[in-house]
Amino acid sequence: MNNDKSPTRHRDAGLSMMEILVSMVIAGTLVSALTLAYSTILRTHPDTVNRVAVSKDVSFIQAWLPLDLASAIDVDMTPTLQPATSKPLPGTNVLTITRKDLQSPGHPEYFVNYRYAQVDGRWVLLRFEIRNVGGVPGPEEVTQVGVAHELVPPPPGWDPTTPPTFAIDVSGRNPGQLHMVGSDVTVNFADGSGYDTGGAGLGSGFVLPPIPADGFLNPASPPSRCGGKMTLLLDTSSSLSSELPIVKSAAKDFVDAFRGTPTELRVTEFDREGKPVAPSTWNGPAIDMLNIDNAGVAAVKQDIDDIDDSTGGTNWEDGLRLAMTDFSDRVAINPSPHLPDTVVFFTDGEPYRYVDSSGNIQSTNKDHATAEAKTVSNEKGEWGVTLKGVFVHRPSLTGSALEAAKDRMKQIVGSTEWVPGPSGGVGNAQTASFFYTSDFLELSNIFQQIFVSDCGGTITVQRRENNDPNDKVTSGSYEYATTTGNATLNASISSSITFDYNLAAGASEWVTMVEEGATGAEITDVQCFSNGTDVTATRVQTLYENDGVTVIPSGRSIKVVANEALSCLFIGS
């Protein structure tokens, strides 16, 4: 294994006194700049059941918390603090961070508030932004931006007016000295894993050597948010009529989007009862989106095209049973042996069917049908399932009737509404549970934003041997040095590894990726695909040393795009 992570392989024989003095000045400048940086150390746990859920939480925490701490003017950790004046916020205050507000010239500061709270049966870390604090210069704005869902629950007898240090422990760096240099934060998850992060990285944890022999340390790449088990649950009742082709088209686009990602996908439908689509049986093998070929994709799309809307009735309960439970028993509510991490649940109406105590489908009123569906959805917290509801309302629903229909859906999936980002971007799609539109033509875009929040801006890498793109490696370890950190593909455990890049909506970026393989290993080709289409010619370039001339044969420069997932094959000996 070659441990040299620097892309530059050649060094000078020595330095003159003038060069040493200049280097000292530059190093001092870099150290000053790095005091605003942050470090992260991920502590892993062998249990992989909640890997995807926890990795998404880590992505949320990594994206926000270190930056908030690095930008803090002041930090208040009083557990009972309520920083908003317009309404009380749920749970216990963990951190209230005062930051400069560059958006509002009338108010120079705003609050970022992290809170530990119980939501839908799970203990979570909520992040709120509070602007125009106290109603100056305009109405106070309180916005929830993100949530980590899988935090460890409190011990028996915990008092919510005391700090929840068992879940989130915040400590000042450089304790006992005149000035703190930031904060360390440890977040503990329900599966036993933990995550350490903070602001001002030189204060604790990540310490640079005085004279780095190999350049700056390259931290471990964080776990990807992309992948896991996903079920698409479609309302196909007769009320759809002329809109059914639009729904089918959106569903097929959804399948295409996840191609090449480490996702196990199921497509299901419901009208008066739940029905499997792909696979064709409720307990059949899921669709392997990582390795599916063109024929496999065509077969799934044909299964979607074969859906009809000839059957009336809307049964949310049976649809959710099919998606989440052991469907061999329509009476008990037990987790499915293929329990999904995420269910994307589309409907255009309100439920009027339910499953009675004998397992039979019965008609009822919409309030009772909603309550019966809720008996299934209430298990999502305990089972670790994320429900995302997509509601497209019919023109006949208006006013209070529309609001009541939206409320019924929120009872099932949760009340966090999707707020699109600028120019219709992903916004808070990763943490939202309720997506709403009055236009069926927007359905495909909503499905796309859910995909982007899950796998957009990612590169999934697989290794192939003997210069053959079909010859999968089944053993050995392959380390990849990337601009987002280093990670190792252990081929005896996993067939792929995924890297996440945080890009603004519509943005793209050229990133570097170098395989630091075993001695003698050689990369002869790298092929990349998007939605199953070969994009190597436009998205992969030769990677050079810093001299711009010497080729790095084991690496490539790869263009990653915010709204796409790339699948790349590293091929060689």
XYZ file of C-alpha atoms in Angstrom:
573
model
C 0.000 0.000 0.000
C 1.480 3.338 -0.974
C 0.948 5.750 1.939
C 2.040 8.873 0.060
C -1.231 10.794 -0.358
C 0.349 13.841 -1.963
C -0.246 14.162 -5.713
C 3.321 15.536 -6.036
C 5.894 12.727 -6.099
C 9.173 14.691 -6.472
C 10.859 16.984 -3.915
C 13.846 19.389 -3.871
C 17.172 18.302 -2.496
C 17.156 21.126 0.075
C 16.218 24.720 0.955
C 18.280 27.891 1.122
C 18.127 30.157 4.203
C 15.948 32.657 2.296
C 13.559 29.884 1.252
C 13.325 28.707 4.856
C 12.438 32.223 6.079
C 9.782 32.644 3.379
C 8.363 29.219 4.232
C 8.097 30.208 7.901
C 6.104 33.325 6.991
C 3.759 31.331 4.730
C 3.327 28.632 7.368
C 2.385 31.257 9.958
C -0.260 32.653 7.611
C -1.669 29.192 6.967
C -1.863 28.399 10.677
C -3.811 31.619 11.278
C -6.240 30.718 8.524
C -6.631 27.190 9.788
C -7.851 28.413 13.181
C -11.154 29.023 11.421
C -11.232 25.471 10.129
C -12.831 22.464 11.680
C -12.047 18.841 12.113
C -14.143 15.743 12.143
C -13.506 12.265 13.432
C -16.024 9.551 12.718
C -16.314 6.687 15.158
C -17.872 3.684 13.465
C -19.866 0.828 14.905
C -20.179 -2.686 13.469
C -23.983 -2.589 13.401
C -24.996 -1.661 9.843
C -28.785 -1.717 10.203
C -29.015 2.076 10.591
C -25.929 2.924 8.518
C -27.755 4.997 5.928
C -29.905 6.887 8.441
C -26.908 7.725 10.620
C -24.756 8.709 7.626
C -27.429 11.193 6.552
C -27.437 12.624 10.059
C -23.652 12.922 9.930
C -23.917 14.710 6.565
C -26.373 17.205 8.067
C -24.213 17.798 11.153
C -21.022 18.098 9.124
C -22.626 20.546 6.694
C -23.851 22.980 9.366
C -22.394 22.656 12.860
C -18.662 23.311 12.268
C -19.441 26.341 10.084
C -21.869 27.723 12.664
C -19.289 27.342 15.425
C -16.497 28.833 13.328
C -18.696 31.884 12.604
C -19.952 32.324 16.172
C -19.889 35.711 17.865
C -21.349 34.190 21.026
C -22.594 30.785 22.216
C -25.253 30.165 24.893
C -25.771 26.605 26.189
C -28.441 27.337 28.828
C -30.812 24.319 28.532
C -33.999 26.330 29.158
C -33.153 29.143 26.723
C -35.868 30.115 24.210
C -34.099 32.440 21.736
C -37.179 33.188 19.597
C -39.642 35.759 20.915
C -42.453 34.962 18.457
C -43.019 31.330 19.497
C -41.616 28.616 21.772
C -39.307 26.090 20.157
C -39.501 22.371 21.019
C -37.139 20.510 23.287
C -34.004 21.534 25.153
C -31.513 24.161 24.024
C -28.131 22.644 23.167
C -26.456 25.589 21.454
C -27.682 29.051 20.581
C -25.079 30.612 18.325
C -25.024 34.308 17.470
C -23.819 34.971 13.915
C -23.381 38.036 11.739
C -26.422 38.529 9.498
C -25.214 39.553 6.051
C -28.730 39.279 4.586
C -30.382 41.963 6.712
C -28.683 45.367 6.947
C -31.312 46.438 9.491
C -30.317 43.738 11.963
C -26.596 42.915 12.255
C -26.970 39.513 13.930
C -29.113 36.381 13.892
C -29.396 33.225 15.992
C -28.739 29.613 15.042
C -30.405 27.360 17.614
C -29.708 23.616 18.008
C -32.294 21.756 20.106
C -32.637 18.192 21.414
C -36.277 17.120 21.140
C -38.588 14.160 20.651
C -40.401 14.173 17.292
C -42.636 11.343 16.067
C -41.227 8.999 18.703
C -37.568 9.640 17.827
C -35.027 11.832 19.604
C -33.618 14.351 17.155
C -31.302 17.336 16.846
C -33.154 20.285 15.291
C -31.513 23.357 13.760
C -33.397 26.668 13.624
C -32.409 30.000 12.105
C -33.960 33.033 13.831
C -33.736 36.330 11.948
C -35.061 39.798 12.762
C -34.742 38.786 16.402
C -37.367 40.475 18.538
C -39.230 41.778 15.487
C -36.542 44.261 14.380
C -36.519 45.564 11.669
C -39.441 43.377 10.487
C -41.407 40.359 11.691
C -39.263 37.729 13.372
C -38.518 34.803 11.038
C -38.037 31.330 12.528
C -37.039 28.641 10.015
C -36.168 25.018 10.674
C -33.166 24.104 8.553
C -32.284 20.441 8.909
C -32.616 17.695 11.472
C -30.614 14.674 12.642
C -33.098 11.892 13.377
C -31.181 9.058 15.044
C -29.910 10.469 18.356
C -29.637 8.338 21.471
C -32.731 8.593 23.725
C -32.420 10.014 27.254
C -31.793 7.780 30.262
C -34.675 7.179 32.684
C -35.371 10.190 34.859
C -33.570 12.736 32.690
C -34.668 16.316 33.417
C -35.211 18.344 30.178
C -34.034 21.473 32.015
C -30.536 19.980 32.219
C -28.015 19.619 29.362
C -28.498 16.404 27.300
C -24.794 15.566 27.433
C -25.541 11.855 26.910
C -26.664 12.751 23.354
C -24.826 15.986 22.529
C -21.825 16.979 24.612
C -20.385 20.458 24.037
C -17.065 21.453 25.610
C -14.875 24.518 25.198
C -11.468 24.000 23.670
C -8.289 25.045 25.457
C -9.964 24.801 28.902
C -8.270 26.574 31.805
C -6.591 29.115 29.538
C -7.374 32.791 29.158
C -9.217 32.380 25.853
C -11.200 29.469 24.449
C -10.369 28.641 20.848
C -13.641 27.024 19.838
C -15.863 24.142 20.865
C -15.780 20.377 20.586
C -19.115 18.638 20.021
C -19.783 14.908 20.388
C -23.064 13.565 18.987
C -24.139 10.051 20.038
C -26.560 8.027 17.917
C -29.123 5.423 18.897
C -27.194 2.624 17.147
C -24.185 3.140 19.431
C -22.032 5.103 16.987
C -20.825 8.628 17.584
C -19.546 11.643 15.704
C -17.040 14.265 16.875
C -16.816 17.691 15.305
C -16.177 21.300 16.208
C -14.951 24.728 15.195
C -11.405 26.143 15.201
C -9.632 22.893 14.415
C -6.226 23.602 15.982
C -7.721 23.831 19.468
C -8.301 20.115 19.907
C -8.415 16.840 18.099
C -6.739 17.581 14.741
C -3.133 18.702 15.378
C -0.809 19.510 12.490
C 2.816 18.408 12.759
C 5.262 21.368 12.882
C 6.757 20.505 9.482
C 4.432 18.147 7.567
C 6.612 15.784 5.576
C 3.811 14.819 3.201
C 1.853 18.049 2.966
C -1.353 18.521 4.913
C -3.183 15.584 6.392
C -6.107 14.321 4.325
C -8.978 13.414 6.671
C -11.237 10.426 6.211
C -14.094 10.961 3.791
C -17.435 11.105 5.657
C -19.950 8.295 5.080
C -22.214 8.868 2.099
C -25.866 9.843 2.448
C -26.555 7.953 -0.788
C -27.793 4.396 -0.850
C -29.821 1.950 1.195
C -33.289 0.473 0.792
C -35.943 2.662 -0.835
C -39.583 2.000 -1.729
C -41.636 4.108 -4.138
C -45.332 3.843 -3.179
C -47.751 5.139 -5.841
C -51.452 5.947 -5.580
C -52.979 4.450 -8.759
C -56.683 4.684 -7.901
C -59.254 5.481 -10.586
C -59.327 9.170 -9.616
C -56.071 9.634 -11.524
C -57.624 8.999 -14.934
C -55.781 11.175 -17.475
C -52.973 11.982 -15.004
C -51.802 8.365 -14.677
C -49.360 8.629 -17.638
C -47.754 11.636 -15.908
C -47.350 9.629 -12.701
C -45.842 6.709 -14.628
C -43.389 9.001 -16.397
C -42.281 10.549 -13.089
C -41.826 7.083 -11.573
C -39.684 5.928 -14.510
C -37.522 9.052 -14.232
C -37.099 8.240 -10.534
C -35.824 4.766 -11.432
C -33.389 6.211 -13.975
C -32.024 8.729 -11.483
C -30.920 6.072 -8.984
C -29.168 3.934 -11.575
C -25.549 3.309 -10.600
C -26.102 4.144 -6.922
C -25.881 1.640 -4.023
C -29.684 1.625 -3.716
C -32.058 -1.329 -3.359
C -35.315 -0.109 -4.906
C -38.884 -1.401 -4.792
C -41.858 0.042 -6.680
C -45.316 -0.570 -5.224
C -48.827 0.774 -5.812
C -52.181 0.951 -4.074
C -55.805 1.635 -4.938
C -58.310 -0.242 -2.782
C -55.405 -2.473 -1.723
C -51.615 -2.600 -1.914
C -49.999 -4.268 -4.947
C -46.323 -4.962 -5.727
C -45.042 -3.635 -9.063
C -41.302 -4.347 -9.198
C -40.459 -6.890 -7.983
C -43.754 -8.568 -8.802
C -44.141 -10.163 -5.361
C -44.065 -8.408 -1.993
C -41.093 -10.425 -0.741
C -39.170 -10.756 -4.007
C -35.581 -9.489 -4.334
C -35.248 -5.722 -4.580
C -33.922 -4.013 -7.701
C -30.136 -3.687 -7.439
C -29.690 -0.173 -8.843
C -25.906 -0.372 -8.567
C -25.497 -3.237 -11.024
C -28.710 -3.149 -13.070
C -28.227 -3.280 -16.851
C -30.263 -1.746 -19.667
C -32.514 -4.789 -19.959
C -33.219 -4.705 -16.244
C -34.163 -1.029 -16.339
C -36.410 -1.638 -19.346
C -38.181 -4.449 -17.473
C -38.848 -2.240 -14.438
C -40.201 0.526 -16.662
C -42.460 -1.952 -18.421
C -43.822 -3.056 -15.039
C -44.626 0.586 -14.305
C -46.267 1.054 -17.716
C -48.453 -1.998 -17.039
C -50.094 -0.319 -14.024
C -53.772 0.493 -14.618
C -56.231 2.662 -12.693
C -59.351 0.611 -13.316
C -59.857 -0.150 -9.623
C -61.494 2.461 -7.437
C -60.822 3.147 -3.784
C -57.894 4.641 -1.887
C -56.345 2.570 0.898
C -53.364 4.275 2.502
C -53.159 1.639 5.218
C -52.729 -1.320 2.883
C -50.239 0.588 0.747
C -48.140 1.347 3.826
C -48.486 -2.238 5.015
C -47.079 -3.411 1.687
C -44.205 -0.921 1.876
C -43.259 -1.386 5.536
C -44.663 -4.575 7.079
C -44.598 -8.335 6.763
C -47.338 -8.463 4.114
C -47.987 -12.158 4.663
C -50.020 -11.126 7.720
C -52.573 -8.393 6.962
C -53.738 -8.267 10.604
C -50.570 -7.921 12.700
C -48.157 -5.035 12.213
C -44.662 -6.504 12.087
C -41.651 -5.053 10.245
C -41.007 -6.327 6.748
C -38.009 -8.623 6.284
C -37.092 -6.119 3.538
C -37.750 -3.033 5.686
C -36.893 0.113 3.689
C -34.832 3.027 4.942
C -37.054 5.436 3.006
C -40.588 5.292 1.602
C -41.601 7.919 -0.975
C -45.407 7.940 -0.723
C -47.398 9.665 -3.504
C -51.161 10.273 -3.401
C -53.654 12.570 -5.094
C -56.552 12.064 -2.714
C -57.822 10.950 0.649
C -58.310 7.408 1.990
C -61.695 5.667 2.153
C -60.555 2.070 2.658
C -58.864 0.207 5.508
C -57.937 -3.323 6.620
C -60.266 -4.754 9.266
C -59.331 -7.072 12.143
C -59.817 -10.098 9.887
C -57.482 -8.779 7.201
C -60.283 -7.812 4.810
C -60.598 -4.529 2.896
C -63.513 -2.382 4.060
C -65.007 1.004 3.153
C -65.130 3.754 5.768
C -64.904 7.530 6.179
C -61.651 9.377 5.567
C -60.975 10.174 9.233
C -61.226 6.509 10.234
C -59.187 5.421 7.210
C -56.479 7.950 8.111
C -56.406 6.715 11.702
C -55.981 3.117 10.511
C -53.142 4.137 8.184
C -51.527 5.938 11.089
C -51.328 2.688 13.073
C -48.805 1.563 10.456
C -46.962 4.851 9.925
C -46.530 5.306 13.686
C -43.991 2.478 13.565
C -41.641 4.487 11.360
C -39.746 5.938 14.313
C -39.140 2.652 16.100
C -38.319 0.854 12.855
C -36.047 3.606 11.523
C -38.078 4.289 8.366
C -38.175 7.763 6.817
C -41.525 8.595 5.206
C -41.677 11.282 2.536
C -45.207 12.157 1.448
C -45.906 13.732 -1.947
C -49.420 15.174 -2.187
C -50.826 16.480 -5.494
C -54.299 17.841 -4.852
C -57.213 17.746 -7.274
C -58.974 20.958 -8.400
C -62.079 19.941 -6.445
C -60.146 20.316 -3.193
C -60.096 23.950 -2.080
C -60.169 26.056 1.061
C -60.682 24.274 4.368
C -61.209 20.920 2.630
C -57.758 21.207 1.038
C -56.128 22.118 4.352
C -57.858 19.159 6.027
C -56.584 16.821 3.294
C -53.030 18.125 3.703
C -53.304 17.674 7.460
C -54.335 14.030 7.013
C -51.251 13.370 4.926
C -49.068 15.118 7.516
C -50.497 12.853 10.213
C -48.993 9.962 8.284
C -45.620 11.319 7.140
C -44.855 14.260 9.439
C -45.364 18.000 9.247
C -42.028 19.325 7.963
C -42.935 20.949 4.636
C -40.599 21.078 1.678
C -39.280 24.573 1.005
C -37.627 24.692 -2.449
C -34.260 26.349 -2.725
C -33.411 29.223 -5.082
C -34.601 28.639 -8.656
C -36.583 25.580 -7.566
C -33.568 23.832 -6.074
C -33.470 21.016 -3.558
C -34.027 23.281 -0.547
C -34.719 21.238 2.582
C -35.718 18.087 0.666
C -33.351 15.926 2.709
C -35.166 16.703 5.972
C -38.676 17.495 4.682
C -41.443 14.928 5.138
C -44.313 16.619 3.246
C -44.077 17.707 -0.409
C -47.071 19.491 -1.916
C -48.096 20.770 -5.338
C -51.320 21.452 -7.213
C -49.742 20.600 -10.575
C -49.207 16.991 -11.672
C -46.506 18.209 -14.054
C -44.447 19.126 -10.960
C -44.436 15.534 -9.717
C -41.346 14.552 -11.686
C -39.468 17.589 -10.344
C -40.411 16.709 -6.748
C -39.220 13.138 -7.248
C -36.024 14.582 -8.725
C -35.420 16.822 -5.697
C -35.897 13.851 -3.367
C -33.311 11.968 -5.429
C -30.914 14.938 -5.376
C -31.208 15.221 -1.590
C -30.314 11.536 -1.338
C -27.734 10.945 -4.059
C -27.224 14.169 -6.032
C -23.608 15.288 -6.336
C -22.178 11.843 -5.557
C -19.664 9.539 -7.198
C -20.001 5.795 -6.600
C -16.798 3.890 -7.382
C -16.481 0.219 -8.305
C -13.242 -1.628 -9.044
C -12.716 -3.937 -12.015
C -9.753 -6.193 -12.814
C -7.914 -7.497 -15.860
C -8.879 -4.467 -17.935
C -12.405 -5.878 -18.094
C -15.340 -3.639 -17.035
C -17.348 -6.789 -16.221
C -14.691 -8.481 -14.069
C -15.640 -7.489 -10.507
C -13.054 -7.644 -7.746
C -14.118 -9.787 -4.797
C -11.164 -9.335 -2.461
C -8.492 -6.823 -1.549
C -8.577 -3.239 -0.323
C -8.352 -0.173 -2.527
C -7.803 3.252 -0.998
C -9.030 6.338 -2.852
C -7.616 9.789 -2.150
C -10.143 12.453 -3.140
C -10.806 16.128 -2.630
C -13.478 15.203 -0.066
C -11.184 12.903 1.918
C -9.829 9.370 1.798
C -11.816 6.135 1.961
C -11.072 2.453 1.478
C -13.069 0.020 -0.632
C -12.865 -3.406 1.012
C -13.965 -5.613 -1.867
C -14.631 -8.636 0.342
C -17.312 -6.643 2.211
C -18.713 -4.177 -0.315
C -18.711 -3.847 -4.085
C -18.672 -0.036 -4.109
C -17.834 3.110 -2.205
C -19.562 6.486 -2.564
C -18.221 10.031 -2.148
C -20.466 13.048 -1.510
C -19.823 16.578 -2.753
C -21.785 19.549 -1.418
C -22.679 21.642 -4.465
C -25.147 24.462 -4.939
C -28.216 23.762 -7.076
C -27.217 23.493 -10.733
C -23.495 23.697 -9.946
C -20.725 21.377 -11.105
C -17.122 20.868 -10.078
C -14.049 19.034 -11.310
C -12.723 16.846 -8.496
C -9.673 14.610 -8.259
C -9.672 10.930 -7.381
C -6.528 8.792 -7.069
C -6.416 5.083 -6.311
C -3.652 4.341 -3.824
C -3.688 0.632 -4.603
C -1.409 -2.219 -3.704
C 2.142 -2.179 -5.045
C 2.132 -3.051 -8.715
C -1.525 -2.222 -9.253
C -2.170 -0.122 -12.329
C -5.271 1.745 -13.474
C -5.660 1.536 -17.237
C -9.095 3.101 -17.657
C -11.830 4.947 -15.777
C -15.387 4.909 -17.133
C -18.208 7.020 -15.688
C -21.966 6.782 -16.221
C -24.957 8.991 -15.391
C -28.466 7.477 -15.522
C -26.875 4.529 -17.313
C -25.398 6.731 -20.067
C -21.643 6.675 -20.669
C -20.391 10.226 -19.974
C -16.677 9.405 -19.845
C -15.830 11.607 -22.832
C -17.155 14.791 -21.206
C -16.765 14.070 -17.490
C -13.377 12.337 -17.108
C -9.965 13.894 -17.762
C -6.329 12.918 -17.301
C -4.885 13.925 -13.923
C -1.468 15.573 -13.757
C 1.130 16.289 -11.104
C 1.551 19.884 -9.974
C 4.002 20.436 -12.823
C 1.097 20.086 -15.266
C 3.101 17.619 -17.360
C 3.597 14.383 -15.430
C 0.546 12.115 -15.623
C -0.800 10.406 -12.494
C -1.867 7.085 -14.086
C -3.875 5.858 -11.104
C -6.014 9.006 -10.889
C -8.497 11.055 -12.862
C -10.170 14.434 -12.747
C -13.939 13.849 -12.718
C -16.758 16.351 -13.199
C -19.497 15.937 -10.600
C -22.875 17.691 -11.012
C -25.224 18.688 -8.194
C -28.361 17.067 -9.614
C -26.793 13.811 -10.827
C -25.211 10.680 -9.400
C -22.126 9.397 -11.189
C -21.160 5.731 -11.249
C -17.488 5.214 -12.106
C -15.512 2.046 -12.829
C -11.783 2.052 -12.015
C -10.374 -0.628 -14.310
C -6.903 -2.132 -14.129
C -4.615 -4.900 -12.999
